[in-house]
Amino acid sequence: MVPVPVETKITTATKVDGVICHGMCRIMAKFLNGKALPDCAEGKGLPDWAKEEAMQYFRENLTLDDKFHSNWSRMRTELCLAHFRRLIDGWYPGNKDFWKQCRDFCKEWAGWQSGPPLCRPLSAGRLNNYLTHLARGTDMQEVIPSQEMLAAAGRFGIRISDIRLTSDSIFQFCRAWTGLDWRAGSATDPCPWPVPEAFDGLLCSWKLLAQARGHNRIYLNPPWSHMDSWLEKAALEYATGLQILIVVPRWTEESCISTLTSAQYSLRFVSRPLALKTRRIWDAEFAHPTSGKAMAPLDVTLIWMV
């Protein structure tokens, strides 16, 4: 008997959640029959721990929430993750076709080609920078979180990845844009690292903190997994007359501005109107809290509450 090609087998109409589905079959056929990514020579690609790190980063930062919770959507999610893993498995420094592979991935999973988007669009350049950073190797200080980081994450209910230090290049950008110095000594950070014992930036007065240091500015690099609480606090403190500069992920820019606006509106008897300016930084570098080395670049937005 002549074997039936995978395409013919998979594109047969199949019921998913009781509905005859051809689209999912097409996705599976493309995934299984797609051109295999080039195998990396031994030692040329990423080590296993780096691949797992990249997968975790993708799950936590680039995937979108499943709003349907159906067998169909769960199957698509698994295929999306498997496709990204293939992308990572096939990556190596200097891969000239990597941008094409990212483009094909985005067509399938970041648009509406096979259904609702499951992830944010990938930037081939930024993903390549991130994977190159992993390929260079990371010392054990970065692979294994310190006890101080674990304690802070447990105490505030945040992720380990929320703990990042602002690099000097970001402060230089802030000064060039605003004309003001936002480093320690010229501005107060209510999310300091290391965190002093018994200190909680959400429970103290930022106005008093700034006054104690002789200025009236707040630089806020909040934990991104608990953004809303810090934005609402920022709106409350802004009403006291502070200038506040906030660093947020680029992909949350609109929702962060909406949260600030709503929080300000809820303070009905505050006479100070909300004035915001924004500026984006592509490939912003943060420093690792333990090693001090540059972390993988991130796209961020600066929100200046003037």
CSV table of C-alpha atoms in Angstrom, one decimal:
chain,number,residue,atom,x,y,z
A,1,MET,CA,0.0,0.0,0.0
A,2,VAL,CA,1.3,3.4,-0.9
A,3,PRO,CA,1.7,5.6,2.2
A,4,VAL,CA,-0.7,8.5,2.3
A,5,PRO,CA,1.2,11.9,2.7
A,6,VAL,CA,0.8,13.6,6.0
A,7,GLU,CA,-0.9,16.5,4.3
A,8,THR,CA,-3.7,14.2,3.0
A,9,LYS,CA,-4.1,12.5,6.3
A,10,ILE,CA,-4.3,15.6,8.5
A,11,THR,CA,-6.4,17.8,6.3
A,12,THR,CA,-9.3,15.3,6.6
A,13,ALA,CA,-12.2,17.0,8.3
A,14,THR,CA,-11.9,16.5,12.1
A,15,LYS,CA,-14.3,17.4,14.9
A,16,VAL,CA,-12.8,19.6,17.6
A,17,ASP,CA,-15.2,20.6,20.4
A,18,GLY,CA,-18.0,19.1,18.3
A,19,VAL,CA,-17.2,21.3,15.4
A,20,ILE,CA,-15.8,20.1,12.1
A,21,CYS,CA,-12.5,21.9,11.8
A,22,HIS,CA,-10.3,22.2,8.7
A,23,GLY,CA,-8.2,25.2,9.9
A,24,MET,CA,-6.5,23.3,12.7
A,25,CYS,CA,-5.8,20.4,10.4
A,26,ARG,CA,-4.1,22.8,8.0
A,27,ILE,CA,-2.0,24.2,10.8
A,28,MET,CA,-0.9,20.8,11.9
A,29,ALA,CA,-0.1,19.8,8.4
A,30,LYS,CA,2.0,22.9,7.8
A,31,PHE,CA,3.8,22.3,11.1
A,32,LEU,CA,4.6,18.6,10.5
A,33,ASN,CA,5.4,19.0,6.8
A,34,GLY,CA,7.2,22.3,7.1
A,35,LYS,CA,10.8,22.6,5.9
A,36,ALA,CA,13.0,21.3,8.7
A,37,LEU,CA,15.1,23.9,10.3
A,38,PRO,CA,18.8,23.4,9.9
A,39,ASP,CA,20.5,21.2,12.5
A,40,CYS,CA,23.1,23.0,14.6
A,41,ALA,CA,26.6,21.5,14.7
A,42,GLU,CA,27.4,20.3,18.2
A,43,GLY,CA,28.3,23.2,20.4
A,44,LYS,CA,27.1,25.8,17.8
A,45,GLY,CA,23.6,26.4,19.1
A,46,LEU,CA,22.1,27.0,22.5
A,47,PRO,CA,22.7,24.7,25.5
A,48,ASP,CA,19.7,23.0,26.9
A,49,TRP,CA,19.4,25.4,29.9
A,50,ALA,CA,19.4,28.4,27.6
A,51,LYS,CA,16.7,26.9,25.5
A,52,GLU,CA,14.5,26.4,28.6
A,53,GLU,CA,15.2,30.0,29.6
A,54,ALA,CA,14.1,31.2,26.2
A,55,MET,CA,11.0,29.1,26.3
A,56,GLN,CA,10.1,30.5,29.8
A,57,TYR,CA,10.7,34.0,28.6
A,58,PHE,CA,8.4,33.4,25.6
A,59,ARG,CA,5.6,32.0,27.9
A,60,GLU,CA,5.8,34.8,30.4
A,61,ASN,CA,6.4,37.8,28.2
A,62,LEU,CA,5.2,37.1,24.6
A,63,THR,CA,2.3,34.7,24.8
A,64,LEU,CA,-1.3,36.1,25.0
A,65,ASP,CA,-4.0,34.8,27.4
A,66,ASP,CA,-6.2,32.1,26.1
A,67,LYS,CA,-9.7,33.7,26.1
A,68,PHE,CA,-11.5,30.6,24.8
A,69,HIS,CA,-10.3,27.8,27.0
A,70,SER,CA,-11.4,25.2,24.5
A,71,ASN,CA,-9.7,22.0,23.2
A,72,TRP,CA,-9.2,23.8,19.9
A,73,SER,CA,-7.4,26.8,21.5
A,74,ARG,CA,-5.4,24.6,23.8
A,75,MET,CA,-4.2,22.6,20.8
A,76,ARG,CA,-3.2,25.8,19.0
A,77,THR,CA,-1.3,26.9,22.1
A,78,GLU,CA,0.7,23.7,22.2
A,79,LEU,CA,1.5,24.0,18.5
A,80,CYS,CA,2.6,27.6,18.9
A,81,LEU,CA,4.9,26.6,21.8
A,82,ALA,CA,6.3,23.6,19.8
A,83,HIS,CA,6.9,25.9,16.8
A,84,PHE,CA,8.8,28.4,18.9
A,85,ARG,CA,10.8,25.5,20.3
A,86,ARG,CA,11.8,24.5,16.8
A,87,LEU,CA,12.8,28.1,16.1
A,88,ILE,CA,15.1,28.0,19.2
A,89,ASP,CA,16.4,24.6,18.4
A,90,GLY,CA,17.4,25.8,14.9
A,91,TRP,CA,19.0,29.0,16.0
A,92,TYR,CA,22.8,29.6,15.9
A,93,PRO,CA,25.0,32.7,15.8
A,94,GLY,CA,25.1,34.1,12.2
A,95,ASN,CA,22.0,32.2,11.0
A,96,LYS,CA,21.2,34.3,7.9
A,97,ASP,CA,17.7,32.8,7.5
A,98,PHE,CA,16.6,33.4,11.1
A,99,TRP,CA,14.6,36.5,10.1
A,100,LYS,CA,12.7,34.4,7.6
A,101,GLN,CA,11.9,31.8,10.2
A,102,CYS,CA,10.7,34.5,12.6
A,103,ARG,CA,8.6,36.0,9.8
A,104,ASP,CA,6.9,32.7,9.1
A,105,PHE,CA,6.3,32.2,12.8
A,106,CYS,CA,4.6,35.6,13.2
A,107,LYS,CA,2.4,35.0,10.2
A,108,GLU,CA,1.1,31.8,11.8
A,109,TRP,CA,0.8,32.8,15.4
A,110,ALA,CA,0.9,36.6,15.8
A,111,GLY,CA,-1.7,37.4,13.2
A,112,TRP,CA,-5.1,36.0,12.2
A,113,GLN,CA,-3.9,33.5,9.6
A,114,SER,CA,-4.9,30.4,11.6
A,115,GLY,CA,-7.2,32.0,14.2
A,116,PRO,CA,-6.9,34.6,17.0
A,117,PRO,CA,-3.3,35.7,17.7
A,118,LEU,CA,-1.6,33.6,20.4
A,119,CYS,CA,1.6,35.7,20.9
A,120,ARG,CA,3.0,39.2,20.3
A,121,PRO,CA,4.9,39.7,17.1
A,122,LEU,CA,8.6,38.6,17.3
A,123,SER,CA,11.3,41.0,16.3
A,124,ALA,CA,14.0,38.9,14.6
A,125,GLY,CA,16.7,41.4,15.6
A,126,ARG,CA,15.8,41.6,19.2
A,127,LEU,CA,15.2,37.9,19.6
A,128,ASN,CA,18.6,37.2,17.9
A,129,ASN,CA,20.2,39.6,20.4
A,130,TYR,CA,18.6,37.8,23.3
A,131,LEU,CA,19.6,34.4,22.1
A,132,THR,CA,23.1,35.6,21.4
A,133,HIS,CA,23.3,36.9,25.0
A,134,LEU,CA,22.3,33.4,26.2
A,135,ALA,CA,24.7,31.7,23.9
A,136,ARG,CA,27.6,33.7,25.3
A,137,GLY,CA,27.0,32.0,28.5
A,138,THR,CA,25.8,33.2,31.9
A,139,ASP,CA,27.6,32.8,35.1
A,140,MET,CA,26.0,30.8,38.0
A,141,GLN,CA,25.1,34.1,39.7
A,142,GLU,CA,22.5,34.7,36.9
A,143,VAL,CA,21.4,31.1,36.4
A,144,ILE,CA,20.6,30.5,40.1
A,145,PRO,CA,18.8,33.4,41.9
A,146,SER,CA,20.4,34.6,45.1
A,147,GLN,CA,18.7,34.1,48.4
A,148,GLU,CA,18.1,37.9,48.5
A,149,MET,CA,16.3,37.7,45.2
A,150,LEU,CA,14.2,34.7,46.3
A,151,ALA,CA,13.4,36.5,49.6
A,152,ALA,CA,12.2,39.6,47.8
A,153,ALA,CA,10.2,37.7,45.3
A,154,GLY,CA,8.5,35.7,48.1
A,155,ARG,CA,7.9,38.8,50.2
A,156,PHE,CA,6.3,40.9,47.6
A,157,GLY,CA,4.7,38.1,45.5
A,158,ILE,CA,6.6,39.1,42.3
A,159,ARG,CA,8.6,37.2,39.7
A,160,ILE,CA,12.4,36.8,39.8
A,161,SER,CA,12.4,38.4,36.3
A,162,ASP,CA,10.8,41.5,37.8
A,163,ILE,CA,14.1,42.3,39.6
A,164,ARG,CA,16.3,44.3,37.2
A,165,LEU,CA,18.5,47.3,37.6
A,166,THR,CA,18.4,50.4,35.4
A,167,SER,CA,21.6,50.7,33.4
A,168,ASP,CA,23.5,54.0,33.0
A,169,SER,CA,22.5,54.1,29.3
A,170,ILE,CA,18.8,54.4,30.2
A,171,PHE,CA,19.6,57.2,32.7
A,172,GLN,CA,21.5,59.0,30.0
A,173,PHE,CA,18.6,58.7,27.7
A,174,CYS,CA,16.2,60.0,30.4
A,175,ARG,CA,18.5,63.0,31.0
A,176,ALA,CA,18.7,63.8,27.2
A,177,TRP,CA,15.0,63.6,26.9
A,178,THR,CA,13.8,65.4,30.0
A,179,GLY,CA,16.8,67.6,30.8
A,180,LEU,CA,16.7,66.2,34.3
A,181,ASP,CA,18.9,63.7,36.2
A,182,TRP,CA,17.0,60.7,37.4
A,183,ARG,CA,19.8,58.8,39.1
A,184,ALA,CA,19.9,58.1,42.8
A,185,GLY,CA,20.7,61.4,44.6
A,186,SER,CA,18.6,63.4,42.1
A,187,ALA,CA,15.5,61.3,42.2
A,188,THR,CA,14.1,58.7,44.6
A,189,ASP,CA,13.3,55.1,43.6
A,190,PRO,CA,10.5,53.6,45.6
A,191,CYS,CA,11.5,50.2,44.2
A,192,PRO,CA,15.1,50.2,45.3
A,193,TRP,CA,17.5,47.2,45.1
A,194,PRO,CA,18.4,45.8,47.4
A,195,VAL,CA,15.2,46.4,49.3
A,196,PRO,CA,15.8,47.7,52.8
A,197,GLU,CA,14.3,45.5,55.6
A,198,ALA,CA,10.7,46.4,56.4
A,199,PHE,CA,10.5,48.8,53.4
A,200,ASP,CA,7.5,48.7,51.1
A,201,GLY,CA,7.2,51.4,48.4
A,202,LEU,CA,3.5,50.8,48.1
A,203,LEU,CA,2.9,51.6,51.8
A,204,CYS,CA,5.1,54.7,52.3
A,205,SER,CA,4.8,58.3,51.2
A,206,TRP,CA,6.9,59.0,48.2
A,207,LYS,CA,6.6,62.8,48.9
A,208,LEU,CA,8.3,62.4,52.2
A,209,LEU,CA,10.9,60.1,50.8
A,210,ALA,CA,11.8,62.6,48.1
A,211,GLN,CA,11.8,65.6,50.6
A,212,ALA,CA,14.1,63.7,52.9
A,213,ARG,CA,16.6,63.6,50.0
A,214,GLY,CA,16.2,67.2,49.0
A,215,HIS,CA,14.3,66.9,45.7
A,216,ASN,CA,10.9,66.4,44.2
A,217,ARG,CA,11.3,63.6,41.7
A,218,ILE,CA,10.5,59.9,41.6
A,219,TYR,CA,12.1,57.4,39.2
A,220,LEU,CA,9.9,54.3,39.2
A,221,ASN,CA,11.1,50.9,37.7
A,222,PRO,CA,8.3,48.8,39.1
A,223,PRO,CA,7.9,45.0,39.1
A,224,TRP,CA,6.1,44.4,35.8
A,225,SER,CA,4.0,41.5,37.1
A,226,HIS,CA,2.3,43.9,39.5
A,227,MET,CA,2.1,47.0,37.3
A,228,ASP,CA,-1.4,48.2,38.2
A,229,SER,CA,-0.8,48.6,41.9
A,230,TRP,CA,2.3,50.7,41.3
A,231,LEU,CA,0.6,52.8,38.6
A,232,GLU,CA,-2.3,53.5,40.9
A,233,LYS,CA,0.1,54.5,43.7
A,234,ALA,CA,2.0,56.7,41.2
A,235,ALA,CA,-1.3,58.6,40.3
A,236,LEU,CA,-1.9,59.1,44.0
A,237,GLU,CA,1.6,60.5,44.7
A,238,TYR,CA,1.5,62.6,41.6
A,239,ALA,CA,-1.4,64.5,43.1
A,240,THR,CA,0.9,65.7,45.8
A,241,GLY,CA,3.1,67.6,43.3
A,242,LEU,CA,5.8,65.1,42.5
A,243,GLN,CA,7.3,64.6,39.1
A,244,ILE,CA,7.4,60.9,38.3
A,245,LEU,CA,9.2,59.0,35.5
A,246,ILE,CA,8.0,55.4,35.0
A,247,VAL,CA,9.6,52.6,33.0
A,248,VAL,CA,7.1,50.1,31.6
A,249,PRO,CA,7.2,47.4,28.9
A,250,ARG,CA,6.6,48.7,25.4
A,251,TRP,CA,3.8,46.2,24.8
A,252,THR,CA,1.8,47.5,27.9
A,253,GLU,CA,2.1,51.2,27.0
A,254,GLU,CA,-1.5,51.8,26.2
A,255,SER,CA,-2.9,49.8,29.2
A,256,CYS,CA,-0.5,51.6,31.6
A,257,ILE,CA,-1.6,55.0,30.3
A,258,SER,CA,-5.2,53.9,30.7
A,259,THR,CA,-4.6,52.7,34.3
A,260,LEU,CA,-3.0,56.0,35.2
A,261,THR,CA,-5.8,58.0,33.6
A,262,SER,CA,-8.5,55.9,35.4
A,263,ALA,CA,-6.6,56.2,38.8
A,264,GLN,CA,-6.3,60.0,38.4
A,265,TYR,CA,-10.0,60.2,37.5
A,266,SER,CA,-10.9,58.3,40.7
A,267,LEU,CA,-9.3,61.1,42.7
A,268,ARG,CA,-12.2,63.4,42.0
A,269,PHE,CA,-11.1,66.3,44.3
A,270,VAL,CA,-7.5,66.5,43.1
A,271,SER,CA,-6.9,69.9,41.5
A,272,ARG,CA,-3.7,68.9,39.6
A,273,PRO,CA,-4.6,67.7,36.1
A,274,LEU,CA,-2.7,64.7,34.7
A,275,ALA,CA,0.0,65.6,32.2
A,276,LEU,CA,1.9,62.8,30.5
A,277,LYS,CA,4.7,62.6,28.0
A,278,THR,CA,6.0,59.3,26.6
A,279,ARG,CA,9.1,58.1,24.8
A,280,ARG,CA,10.1,54.7,23.6
A,281,ILE,CA,13.5,53.0,24.0
A,282,TRP,CA,14.2,50.1,21.7
A,283,ASP,CA,16.6,47.4,23.0
A,284,ALA,CA,17.0,49.0,26.4
A,285,GLU,CA,19.6,47.3,28.6
A,286,PHE,CA,19.1,46.5,32.3
A,287,ALA,CA,21.7,45.1,34.6
A,288,HIS,CA,21.4,41.8,36.5
A,289,PRO,CA,20.9,42.4,40.2
A,290,THR,CA,23.5,39.9,41.3
A,291,SER,CA,26.2,39.9,38.6
A,292,GLY,CA,25.7,43.5,37.4
A,293,LYS,CA,26.1,42.3,33.8
A,294,ALA,CA,23.8,43.5,31.0
A,295,MET,CA,20.6,41.5,30.6
A,296,ALA,CA,18.8,40.7,27.4
A,297,PRO,CA,17.6,43.9,25.7
A,298,LEU,CA,13.9,44.9,26.1
A,299,ASP,CA,11.7,47.4,24.4
A,300,VAL,CA,10.3,49.9,27.0
A,301,THR,CA,8.3,53.1,27.2
A,302,LEU,CA,9.1,56.0,29.5
A,303,ILE,CA,6.0,57.6,30.9
A,304,TRP,CA,6.8,61.1,32.4
A,305,MET,CA,4.2,62.5,34.7
A,306,VAL,CA,5.2,66.1,34.3
